[in-house]
Amino acid sequence: MWITGKPCAGWVEYGEEKPTQKAVHADLGLVDAYNLINRITLKGLTPGKKYGYRVSSREILAFEPYKMSWGDRQDSEWFYFTTPDPKAEKVSWIVLNDIHDRPASFSHLLSLVNEFSQDMVFLNGDMFDFETDQQQIIDHLLNPLGELFSTTTPFLFTRGNHENRGVFARQHGLYFENPDNRYYFSFRQGPVHFIVLDTGEDKEDSHEAYQGLVAFDVYREEQARWLAAEIETTAYQQAPFRVVIMHIPTFESGDWHGTMHCRELFNPLFNKGKIDLLICGHTHRYGIHPINEEHHYPLVIGGGPLETRRTVITVTADTNLLELAMLRDDGVKVGELKLNSQHRRKSP
Ligand SMILES: [Fe+2]
């Protein structure tokens, strides 16, 4: 995906070493044109393979019925990425949360990660205080991440409660792409079955702050029904590790409605499905909360957004061992976890 400042037609050239193929996006027979937001899917790529690509846009000066007037063309640099591989032996990722419109935190927190070579980055909610316009998304997220990694390494945006606030909240989905094109989804990469949930707002739907314009109870219930079916799938049950990533924690997060509703709906399914790990944010108090009577899984909460409270979480997993480390913004390791797979795949 990329954004242009003027109406354009856009395309992607890609190949293993040099551009050998070209892709556009067409819908109902029409190739996208005269748009600002570009979203093109490359099809038929091989898992676990390195590809190069560049994106190009050509300005459309006038779009008349029988005459086009074309302007300048701009090409990006040639970038590389590696396609995800569900059968990879290892997977590694980074989690950032609760940045709250402080884009300098991205570069600072990622600078603490030794040799940034992880497969992906999860943005685990509350990247913004509220959503105002496209320029905020560009200045506070897309440009800083583009300079740091996102031309090469993908990120997945887990929505936090603050992404649901502001006049631009309903445009959020135009700018980000997730598996299944939803805010809640699952996917397998290497030995981990990932589940991302969208925990919604933190107060009850009827709270005056929302003026009758939110409906998160039914949305969380929809996700609970999906999750109940998900934990019964073979893909879920055969994965060496099952990791859930969502913004509002089920515990250690006060007693407001958002937390309590997530606890009521999701926690029994997390316990029943024997998830290995839950990673959250939201409380601004970092911590690793071990398995107890209520949650039969370790609950990791990243901190933020102020100095001395920000964290970056790194995780690596192979088929036997998952290792998590949480670094505070002064570089001190403030928590770690080592988990053995409890779901060894049966030998064939
Ligand atoms: Fe939050």
XYZ file of C-alpha atoms and ligand atoms in Angstrom:
349
model
C 0.000 0.000 0.000
C 1.108 3.576 -0.603
C -0.396 7.045 -0.740
C 0.071 9.713 -3.387
C -0.536 13.435 -2.945
C -2.296 13.808 -6.294
C -4.707 11.564 -8.227
C -2.682 8.892 -10.028
C -2.716 5.468 -11.579
C -0.356 3.126 -9.712
C 1.359 -0.203 -10.242
C 3.979 -2.480 -8.692
C 6.915 -4.027 -10.495
C 8.495 -7.025 -8.825
C 10.743 -9.997 -9.311
C 13.483 -11.952 -7.622
C 16.407 -9.740 -8.616
C 14.992 -7.231 -11.075
C 11.507 -6.227 -12.231
C 10.095 -9.067 -14.285
C 6.415 -8.732 -13.461
C 3.914 -5.939 -13.056
C 0.741 -5.852 -10.978
C -2.182 -3.479 -10.710
C -5.428 -3.696 -8.789
C -8.647 -4.022 -10.732
C -12.157 -4.241 -9.389
C -15.202 -5.145 -11.511
C -13.109 -4.800 -14.639
C -11.723 -1.355 -13.926
C -8.072 -0.813 -13.024
C -7.750 1.595 -10.069
C -7.122 5.138 -11.311
C -7.546 8.699 -10.077
C -7.103 7.527 -6.495
C -4.754 8.565 -3.677
C -4.623 5.363 -1.631
C -3.058 2.424 -3.483
C -3.582 -1.179 -2.432
C -2.173 -3.856 -4.733
C -1.956 -7.562 -3.951
C 0.852 -9.617 -5.498
C -0.426 -13.094 -6.233
C 1.312 -16.428 -6.770
C 4.407 -15.658 -4.689
C 6.393 -18.537 -3.190
C 6.449 -18.728 0.649
C 9.761 -18.001 2.369
C 11.324 -16.374 -0.700
C 13.013 -12.998 -1.100
C 11.542 -10.655 -3.686
C 12.367 -7.147 -4.859
C 9.725 -4.552 -5.726
C 9.139 -0.955 -6.487
C 5.928 1.044 -6.629
C 5.169 3.587 -9.323
C 2.516 6.244 -9.800
C 1.701 8.410 -12.768
C -0.264 11.566 -12.205
C -3.554 12.016 -14.003
C -3.902 15.700 -14.894
C -7.288 15.360 -16.564
C -9.570 12.350 -16.713
C -11.972 13.006 -19.539
C -14.298 10.400 -21.060
C -12.288 9.994 -24.271
C -8.995 11.732 -23.467
C -6.526 11.243 -20.655
C -3.920 13.829 -19.795
C -0.966 12.245 -18.000
C 1.536 14.047 -15.745
C 4.816 12.984 -14.202
C 5.655 9.462 -13.171
C 7.395 8.711 -9.896
C 9.066 5.444 -8.911
C 10.076 4.325 -5.441
C 13.445 2.805 -4.695
C 13.896 -0.913 -5.265
C 13.056 -2.604 -1.944
C 13.182 -6.228 -0.793
C 10.897 -8.358 1.331
C 10.646 -12.050 2.225
C 7.268 -13.745 1.925
C 5.908 -15.316 5.118
C 6.106 -19.091 5.343
C 3.586 -21.080 7.408
C 6.041 -24.012 7.311
C 9.113 -22.072 8.498
C 10.994 -23.614 11.424
C 11.112 -20.337 13.338
C 9.209 -17.111 13.681
C 10.152 -13.887 15.418
C 8.287 -10.679 16.000
C 8.252 -7.366 17.827
C 5.325 -5.811 19.707
C 4.901 -2.078 20.237
C 1.832 -0.649 21.954
C 0.407 2.601 23.312
C 2.587 4.997 21.339
C -0.192 7.637 21.600
C 0.876 10.082 18.870
C 4.543 10.126 19.874
C 6.253 9.046 16.629
C 9.757 9.543 18.077
C 9.014 6.535 20.300
C 9.110 4.219 17.269
C 12.736 4.960 16.416
C 13.812 5.025 20.049
C 12.198 1.709 20.996
C 13.344 -0.083 17.830
C 16.893 1.206 18.372
C 16.965 -0.917 21.552
C 16.398 -4.120 19.572
C 19.691 -5.816 18.739
C 19.859 -6.634 15.048
C 16.325 -5.873 13.960
C 15.694 -8.906 11.746
C 12.305 -10.049 13.042
C 9.667 -11.304 10.627
C 7.027 -8.722 11.566
C 5.963 -5.985 13.941
C 2.653 -5.870 15.786
C 1.300 -2.432 16.599
C -0.842 -3.495 19.533
C -3.234 -0.574 19.733
C -3.409 3.076 20.724
C -0.891 4.310 18.192
C -2.967 7.522 18.276
C -4.869 9.456 20.966
C -7.715 9.814 18.493
C -7.931 9.848 14.696
C -8.217 13.222 12.988
C -7.159 13.004 9.352
C -4.889 11.329 6.813
C -1.999 13.675 7.609
C -1.882 12.371 11.183
C -1.657 8.779 9.903
C 1.173 9.807 7.543
C 3.152 11.948 9.994
C 2.691 9.898 13.142
C 2.821 6.393 11.715
C 3.382 5.694 8.021
C 6.381 7.950 7.433
C 8.275 7.022 10.614
C 7.624 3.309 10.061
C 8.526 3.595 6.372
C 11.878 5.106 7.291
C 12.500 2.457 9.943
C 11.297 -0.820 8.419
C 7.906 -1.066 6.717
C 9.180 -1.068 3.131
C 10.831 -4.388 3.983
C 9.175 -5.857 7.082
C 5.396 -5.980 7.485
C 3.431 -4.619 10.409
C 0.011 -5.686 11.640
C -2.165 -3.066 13.295
C -4.248 -4.314 16.217
C -6.874 -1.683 16.913
C -6.857 -0.113 20.390
C -9.698 1.769 22.054
C -8.196 5.129 21.062
C -8.292 4.206 17.350
C -12.077 4.266 17.719
C -12.123 7.949 18.660
C -12.130 11.065 16.500
C -13.721 12.072 13.237
C -11.373 9.885 11.135
C -11.869 6.625 13.113
C -14.243 5.285 10.471
C -11.624 5.738 7.717
C -8.937 3.742 9.578
C -9.511 0.597 7.529
C -8.717 2.364 4.251
C -5.075 2.619 5.291
C -4.242 -0.808 6.708
C -4.512 -4.368 5.441
C -4.909 -7.452 7.604
C -5.407 -11.138 6.852
C -9.068 -11.698 5.919
C -9.365 -7.898 5.676
C -10.801 -7.691 9.194
C -9.572 -6.339 12.509
C -9.854 -9.799 14.088
C -8.200 -12.722 12.346
C -5.824 -15.645 12.651
C -2.860 -16.845 10.664
C -0.056 -19.349 10.941
C 3.567 -18.391 10.569
C 6.244 -20.927 11.395
C 5.362 -22.777 14.603
C 2.895 -20.167 15.886
C -0.836 -19.894 15.305
C -1.570 -16.196 15.807
C -4.940 -14.847 16.840
C -5.612 -11.110 16.822
C -8.769 -9.750 18.473
C -10.248 -6.251 18.372
C -11.170 -5.426 21.956
C -13.099 -2.236 21.197
C -13.743 0.634 23.572
C -13.036 0.625 27.286
C -16.392 1.936 28.514
C -19.911 0.612 27.996
C -21.553 1.372 24.657
C -24.162 3.537 26.386
C -21.535 5.871 27.924
C -22.179 9.497 27.047
C -18.660 9.841 25.588
C -19.815 7.806 22.576
C -23.145 9.559 21.980
C -24.834 6.343 20.867
C -22.362 5.836 17.996
C -20.589 2.637 19.074
C -21.744 -0.982 19.214
C -18.842 -2.927 20.703
C -20.799 -5.418 22.802
C -22.262 -7.206 19.790
C -18.925 -6.909 17.975
C -17.031 -8.571 20.845
C -19.745 -11.250 21.010
C -19.290 -11.873 17.271
C -15.554 -12.320 17.887
C -16.199 -14.718 20.788
C -18.333 -16.896 18.510
C -15.576 -16.835 15.895
C -12.953 -17.667 18.548
C -15.033 -20.574 19.888
C -14.975 -22.121 16.400
C -11.324 -21.165 15.815
C -10.003 -23.129 18.808
C -11.689 -26.259 17.457
C -9.894 -26.121 14.100
C -7.137 -28.566 13.219
C -4.854 -25.666 12.289
C -5.222 -24.248 15.795
C -4.963 -27.532 17.624
C -1.907 -28.785 15.756
C 0.191 -25.637 16.143
C 3.143 -25.943 18.535
C 2.219 -22.495 19.985
C -1.012 -20.455 20.100
C -0.496 -16.765 20.786
C -3.233 -14.135 21.168
C -2.502 -10.464 20.572
C -5.077 -7.815 21.522
C -5.130 -4.383 23.109
C -7.256 -4.503 26.292
C -6.168 -7.222 28.743
C -8.527 -9.719 30.355
C -7.037 -9.000 33.809
C -4.741 -6.482 35.553
C -6.666 -3.681 33.894
C -9.217 -2.345 36.378
C -12.905 -3.096 36.229
C -14.228 -0.916 33.422
C -16.632 -2.528 31.015
C -14.124 -3.187 28.203
C -11.855 -5.259 30.432
C -14.733 -7.042 32.158
C -16.482 -7.896 28.890
C -13.229 -9.251 27.379
C -12.762 -11.319 30.538
C -16.298 -12.675 30.437
C -16.256 -13.535 26.719
C -12.672 -14.408 25.848
C -11.009 -15.712 29.022
C -13.035 -18.979 29.206
C -12.158 -19.657 25.553
C -8.477 -18.849 26.126
C -8.458 -21.327 29.020
C -10.437 -23.953 27.130
C -8.257 -23.577 24.042
C -5.090 -23.642 26.198
C -3.498 -20.605 24.621
C 0.210 -20.320 25.384
C 0.434 -16.574 25.695
C -1.631 -13.362 25.652
C 0.077 -10.075 24.748
C -1.754 -6.803 25.501
C -1.229 -3.113 26.221
C -3.714 -0.467 27.323
C -2.960 -0.087 31.041
C 0.300 1.864 30.545
C 1.771 -0.332 33.320
C 4.128 -2.928 31.899
C 4.309 -6.361 33.490
C 4.415 -10.111 33.002
C 1.664 -11.828 34.967
C 2.189 -15.564 35.408
C -0.410 -18.285 35.047
C -2.905 -18.319 37.935
C -6.271 -19.802 38.873
C -8.181 -17.399 36.659
C -6.010 -17.109 33.555
C -4.260 -20.355 32.666
C -1.812 -18.523 30.417
C 0.867 -15.897 31.001
C -0.445 -12.367 30.426
C 2.148 -9.927 29.085
C 1.258 -6.215 29.156
C 3.484 -3.687 27.389
C 3.772 -0.171 28.872
C 3.733 3.381 27.544
C 3.456 6.075 26.378
C 5.608 8.308 28.606
C 9.358 8.037 29.142
C 10.340 5.396 31.735
C 7.080 3.507 30.988
C 7.560 2.598 27.296
C 8.474 -0.956 26.323
C 9.384 -3.020 23.301
C 8.638 -6.747 23.347
C 10.570 -9.268 21.247
C 9.541 -12.888 20.756
C 11.143 -15.823 18.966
C 9.696 -19.305 18.670
C 10.680 -22.612 17.164
C 8.659 -25.810 17.436
C 9.834 -26.485 21.004
C 10.593 -23.175 22.693
C 9.106 -19.692 22.742
C 11.223 -16.915 24.273
C 9.918 -13.448 25.074
C 11.837 -10.428 26.360
C 10.484 -7.049 27.395
C 12.845 -4.077 27.273
C 12.055 -0.755 28.928
C 12.916 2.455 27.087
C 16.211 2.770 29.004
C 17.269 -0.576 27.520
C 16.850 -2.528 30.770
C 15.212 -5.926 30.408
C 12.162 -5.762 32.703
C 10.685 -9.150 31.968
C 11.202 -12.431 30.185
C 9.409 -15.684 29.522
C 10.475 -19.088 28.262
C 7.673 -21.446 27.285
C 7.915 -25.028 26.114
C 5.415 -26.206 23.560
C 2.585 -27.998 25.340
C 1.106 -29.199 22.082
C 3.818 -31.275 20.413
C 2.570 -32.435 17.093
C 2.092 -36.162 17.052
C 4.654 -37.875 14.891
C 3.102 -39.158 11.689
Fe -5.853 1.688 25.386
